Coordinates of C-alpha atoms and ligand atoms in Angstrom, one line a residue:
X23 CA 55.2 247.9 72.6
X24 CA 51.8 248.2 74.7
X25 CA 48.5 247.9 72.1
X26 CA 45.9 248.4 74.8
X27 CA 46.2 249.9 78.1
X28 CA 43.2 249.8 80.8
X29 CA 43.7 252.4 83.6
X30 CA 41.8 252.3 86.8
X31 CA 38.2 251.5 84.9
X32 CA 35.1 251.5 87.2
X33 CA 32.0 250.8 85.8
X34 CA 28.1 250.4 86.7
X35 CA 25.3 250.1 84.7
X36 CA 22.6 252.6 85.9
X37 CA 19.2 251.4 86.4
X38 CA 16.0 253.0 85.9
X39 CA 12.7 252.1 87.1
X40 CA 9.2 253.6 86.4
X41 CA 8.8 256.0 89.0
X42 CA 12.3 256.7 90.1
X43 CA 14.9 258.7 88.4
X44 CA 17.7 256.6 86.7
X45 CA 20.5 256.1 89.4
X46 CA 23.9 254.0 89.8
X47 CA 23.4 250.7 90.4
X48 CA 25.9 248.5 92.0
X49 CA 29.7 248.4 90.7
X50 CA 30.5 245.6 87.9
X51 CA 34.3 247.0 87.1
X52 CA 36.2 248.5 90.1
X53 CA 39.4 249.9 89.4
X54 CA 40.1 247.4 86.7
X55 CA 43.8 248.1 84.9
X56 CA 45.2 245.9 82.5
X57 CA 47.6 245.7 79.5
X58 CA 48.2 244.0 76.4
X59 CA 51.3 243.7 74.2
X60 CA 51.1 243.8 70.7
X61 CA 51.2 240.6 69.2
X62 CA 50.1 238.8 72.4
X63 CA 47.0 237.2 73.9
X64 CA 45.9 237.7 77.3
X65 CA 43.3 235.2 78.8
X66 CA 40.7 236.9 80.9
X67 CA 39.2 234.2 83.0
X68 CA 36.5 234.4 85.9
X69 CA 33.0 233.1 86.9
X70 CA 29.7 234.0 85.7
X71 CA 28.9 237.9 86.3
X72 CA 32.4 238.6 87.4
X73 CA 32.7 241.5 84.6
X74 CA 34.6 239.9 81.9
X75 CA 32.2 240.8 79.1
X76 CA 31.5 244.5 80.4
X77 CA 35.3 245.1 80.6
X78 CA 35.2 243.4 76.6
X79 CA 32.7 246.0 75.7
X80 CA 34.3 248.8 77.3
X81 CA 38.0 247.9 75.7
X82 CA 35.8 247.9 72.4
X83 CA 34.9 251.5 72.9
X84 CA 30.9 250.1 73.5
X85 CA 30.2 250.9 76.9
X86 CA 31.8 254.2 78.3
X87 CA 33.0 253.7 81.5
X88 CA 32.3 255.7 84.9
X89 CA 36.2 256.3 85.9
X90 CA 39.2 255.6 84.2
X91 CA 41.1 255.2 80.7
X92 CA 41.2 253.0 78.0
X93 CA 44.2 253.8 75.6
X94 CA 44.8 252.3 72.4
X95 CA 48.2 252.8 71.1
X96 CA 48.2 255.9 73.3
X97 CA 44.8 257.2 72.3
X98 CA 42.6 257.7 75.0
X99 CA 39.2 255.8 73.4
X100 CA 36.7 257.5 74.8
X101 CA 38.2 261.2 74.3
X102 CA 38.6 260.9 70.7
X103 CA 36.2 263.1 68.3
X104 CA 34.1 260.5 66.3
X105 CA 36.1 260.5 63.4
X106 CA 39.4 259.3 64.6
X107 CA 37.5 256.6 66.7
X108 CA 35.9 255.7 63.5
X109 CA 39.1 255.4 62.1
X110 CA 40.7 253.5 65.2
X111 CA 37.5 251.2 65.5
X112 CA 38.6 249.1 62.6
X113 CA 41.7 248.1 64.3
X114 CA 39.7 246.3 66.7
X115 CA 37.3 243.8 66.1
X116 CA 34.9 241.0 67.9
X117 CA 33.8 237.6 67.8
X118 CA 31.0 236.8 70.0
X119 CA 30.2 232.9 71.9
X120 CA 26.7 232.7 69.8
X121 CA 27.8 232.7 66.1
X122 CA 24.2 232.3 64.9
X123 CA 23.0 235.2 66.5
X124 CA 26.2 237.3 65.6
X125 CA 25.1 237.0 61.7
X126 CA 22.0 238.3 59.8
X127 CA 20.5 234.7 59.0
X128 CA 19.4 236.6 55.3
X129 CA 23.0 237.3 54.6
X130 CA 25.2 235.2 52.4
X131 CA 28.6 234.3 53.7
X132 CA 29.8 236.9 50.8
X133 CA 27.9 239.6 52.6
X134 CA 28.5 239.0 56.0
X135 CA 32.5 239.1 55.4
X136 CA 31.9 241.9 53.0
X137 CA 30.5 243.9 55.4
X138 CA 33.2 245.9 57.1
X139 CA 34.9 246.1 53.6
X140 CA 32.0 247.8 52.5
X141 CA 31.9 250.3 55.4
X142 CA 35.7 250.9 55.3
X143 CA 37.5 250.0 51.8
X144 CA 36.2 251.3 48.6
X145 CA 36.7 247.9 46.7
X146 CA 35.4 247.0 43.2
X147 CA 32.7 244.5 43.5
X148 CA 35.1 242.1 41.7
X149 CA 37.8 243.1 43.7
X150 CA 35.8 242.7 47.4
X151 CA 34.9 239.2 45.9
X152 CA 38.5 238.2 45.6
X153 CA 39.1 239.5 49.3
X154 CA 36.3 237.6 50.4
X155 CA 37.2 234.1 48.7
X156 CA 40.7 234.8 50.1
X157 CA 39.8 235.3 53.4
X158 CA 37.4 232.3 53.5
X159 CA 40.1 230.1 52.4
X160 CA 42.3 231.8 55.1
X161 CA 39.8 230.5 57.9
X162 CA 39.8 227.0 56.4
X163 CA 36.5 227.4 54.4
X164 CA 36.2 227.5 50.6
X165 CA 35.5 230.4 48.1
X166 CA 33.0 227.9 46.9
X167 CA 31.2 228.8 50.2
X168 CA 30.2 232.3 49.4
X169 CA 26.8 232.1 48.6
X170 CA 25.8 230.1 51.6
X171 CA 23.4 231.4 54.3
X172 CA 24.3 230.9 58.4
X173 CA 22.0 228.2 58.2
X174 CA 24.0 225.9 55.7
X175 CA 26.7 226.0 58.1
X176 CA 27.6 224.0 61.2
X177 CA 28.6 226.1 64.7
X178 CA 32.2 225.6 64.0
X179 CA 32.1 226.7 60.2
X180 CA 30.0 229.5 61.0
X181 CA 32.5 230.9 63.6
X182 CA 35.1 230.4 60.6
X183 CA 32.8 232.9 58.9
X184 CA 32.9 235.4 61.9
X185 CA 36.6 235.3 62.6
X186 CA 37.1 235.7 59.0
X187 CA 34.9 239.0 59.2
X188 CA 36.6 239.9 61.8
X189 CA 40.3 239.8 60.5
X190 CA 38.8 241.1 56.8
X191 CA 40.2 245.0 57.8
X192 CA 43.5 243.3 58.9
X193 CA 42.7 244.5 62.7
X194 CA 45.5 245.1 65.5
X195 CA 43.4 243.7 68.3
X196 CA 40.3 240.7 68.6
X197 CA 38.4 240.7 71.6
X198 CA 37.4 237.1 71.5
X199 CA 34.2 236.6 73.9
X200 CA 33.6 232.8 75.0
X201 CA 34.2 232.7 71.2
X202 CA 34.9 228.8 71.0
X203 CA 32.6 228.0 74.3
X204 CA 29.7 226.6 72.3
X205 CA 31.8 224.4 70.3
X206 CA 32.7 220.4 70.8
X207 CA 36.0 219.8 71.6
X208 CA 37.0 219.2 68.2
X209 CA 36.3 222.4 66.8
X210 CA 37.4 224.3 70.0
X211 CA 40.7 222.6 69.4
X212 CA 40.8 223.6 65.3
X213 CA 39.5 227.2 66.3
X214 CA 42.2 227.6 68.6
X215 CA 44.8 226.5 66.1
X216 CA 43.1 228.7 63.6
X217 CA 43.5 231.6 66.0
X218 CA 47.1 230.8 67.0
X219 CA 47.9 230.8 63.1
X220 CA 46.3 234.0 62.2
X221 CA 48.1 235.5 65.2
X222 CA 51.4 234.6 64.0
X223 CA 50.4 235.7 60.6
X224 CA 48.9 239.3 61.0
X225 CA 50.5 240.1 64.6
X226 CA 47.6 240.2 65.9
X227 CA 46.6 240.7 69.5
X228 CA 43.7 238.9 71.6
X229 CA 41.6 239.6 74.5
X230 CA 40.3 236.4 75.1
X231 CA 37.5 236.0 77.5
X232 CA 36.4 232.7 78.8
X233 CA 35.3 230.4 81.7
X234 CA 37.5 227.8 80.3
X235 CA 41.0 227.8 81.5
X236 CA 42.4 224.9 79.6
X237 CA 41.3 227.1 76.1
X238 CA 42.8 229.9 77.8
X239 CA 46.3 228.2 78.8
X240 CA 46.4 226.9 75.3
X241 CA 46.2 230.2 73.4
X242 CA 47.3 233.0 76.1
X243 CA 50.8 234.5 76.8
X244 CA 49.3 236.3 80.0
X245 CA 46.6 235.1 82.4
X246 CA 44.2 237.5 84.7
X247 CA 41.4 236.6 86.9
X248 CA 38.5 238.7 87.3
X249 CA 36.2 238.2 90.3
X250 CA 33.4 240.7 91.4
X251 CA 34.7 243.5 88.9
X252 CA 38.3 243.4 90.2
X253 CA 41.6 241.8 88.7
X254 CA 42.0 239.2 91.4
X255 CA 45.2 237.7 89.7
X256 CA 47.2 238.6 86.6
X257 CA 50.0 236.5 85.6
X258 CA 52.3 238.3 82.9
X259 CA 53.8 234.7 81.9
X260 CA 51.0 231.9 81.9
X261 CA 53.3 229.4 83.6
X262 CA 53.0 231.7 86.8
X263 CA 49.4 230.9 87.2
X264 CA 50.0 227.2 87.9
X265 CA 52.0 228.2 91.1
X266 CA 49.7 231.0 92.2
X267 CA 48.3 230.4 95.6
X268 CA 45.3 232.8 94.7
X269 CA 41.7 231.0 95.9
X270 CA 40.2 232.1 92.8
X271 CA 43.1 230.6 90.7
X272 CA 43.3 227.5 92.9
X273 CA 39.3 227.1 92.2
X274 CA 40.2 227.3 88.5
X275 CA 42.6 224.8 88.4
X276 CA 41.1 222.5 90.8
X277 CA 37.9 222.3 88.4
X278 CA 39.9 221.6 85.8
X279 CA 41.7 218.5 87.6
X280 CA 38.6 217.4 88.5
X281 CA 37.5 216.8 85.0
X282 CA 40.2 214.6 84.5
X283 CA 39.0 210.9 84.6
X284 CA 42.5 210.1 86.8
X285 CA 41.5 212.9 89.5
X286 CA 37.8 212.0 89.1
X287 CA 38.3 208.6 90.7
X288 CA 40.5 209.5 93.5
X289 CA 38.0 212.3 94.4
X290 CA 35.3 209.3 94.1
X291 CA 37.4 207.3 96.5
X292 CA 38.3 210.3 98.8
X293 CA 34.8 210.7 99.0
X294 CA 34.0 207.0 100.3
X295 CA 36.6 207.4 103.1
Ligands
LIG11 N1 23.2 245.7 79.8 C1 23.3 245.4 81.3 N2 22.5 246.2 82.2 C2 22.7 245.9 83.4 N3 23.2 245.1 83.8 C3 24.3 244.5 83.4 C4 24.5 244.6 82.1 N4 25.3 243.7 80.9 C5 25.7 243.2 82.3 N5 25.3 243.3 83.6 C6 25.5 242.9 85.1 O1 27.0 243.2 85.4 C7 27.3 242.1 85.8 C8 28.5 241.3 85.1 O2 28.0 241.2 84.0 P1 29.3 240.4 82.7 O3 28.4 240.0 81.6 O4 30.4 241.7 82.3 O5 29.8 239.3 83.6 P2 30.6 238.2 82.9 O6 32.0 237.9 83.7 O7 31.0 238.5 81.2 O8 29.3 237.0 82.7 P3 29.3 235.4 82.1 O9 31.0 234.6 82.2 O10 28.2 234.7 82.0 O11 29.3 235.9 80.6 C9 26.4 241.0 86.0 O12 26.0 241.4 87.4 C10 25.4 241.2 85.1 O13 24.0 241.1 85.6
LIG12 MG1 30.3 237.1 79.5

């Protein structure tokens, strides 16, 4: 079943100067359409400035597009009354790249993970503590970590706290905006495994935004590439991506190959000749 449908979304940020009225700037999204099926992951690739995070914010209901529709379980997100939107809001969450700035440094892990529960669930103090402890264990940390502050965790551990917070309300979808990009390879791989695992346990859907084609390929079912505010290529099966002749895809695949030592040495050889 289709969980999220984006129909012909166009958006520009308005720019305003001191002496002039606010005016529409260049389009950042131009007629973007895509679909995410329940329980699947769409990897959204593209160069810096292509409009990926803007699309993520539009999908999260945080940036109203100038044109087009965002349907979440068939509901037009930007045509809902505030109460219904709040109810629906708990079903989609977000994890950003910068795990440290995503949390309040003065809050303990217990408070960070407990925040959405406090906002939406009416649990007793004891029950909330139990749920937070379970969530910590679920993301590979320990309930004994509850009293720790963000600076007492590594980047990878703190990203697990952000993920625990994101799954606290058992959402249907999570937007992961460069969520593993700042982590080293080992932590990246571990977090990708955790995300895969959570996806099968909770039937979650992901919009996985990244520059990193390897990470996207590992976790996604479908892949899309954005270029200058448009979807340049969309592959419902990620395997099709490898066969695509679109220059944007070839560029991404080329960058992946040139990272491999075998291809690097070949490139060096051909550069010498
Ligand atoms: N709040 C904003 N106000 C004005 N312009 C913005 C704003 N946010 C983004 N932009 C502009 O919109 C364009 C797309 O930005 P966006 O952050 O969506 O790209 P991105 O694909 O996520 O890039 P990156 O990979 O670097 O994160 C850029 O030209 C950017 O400068
Ligand atoms: Mg971005």
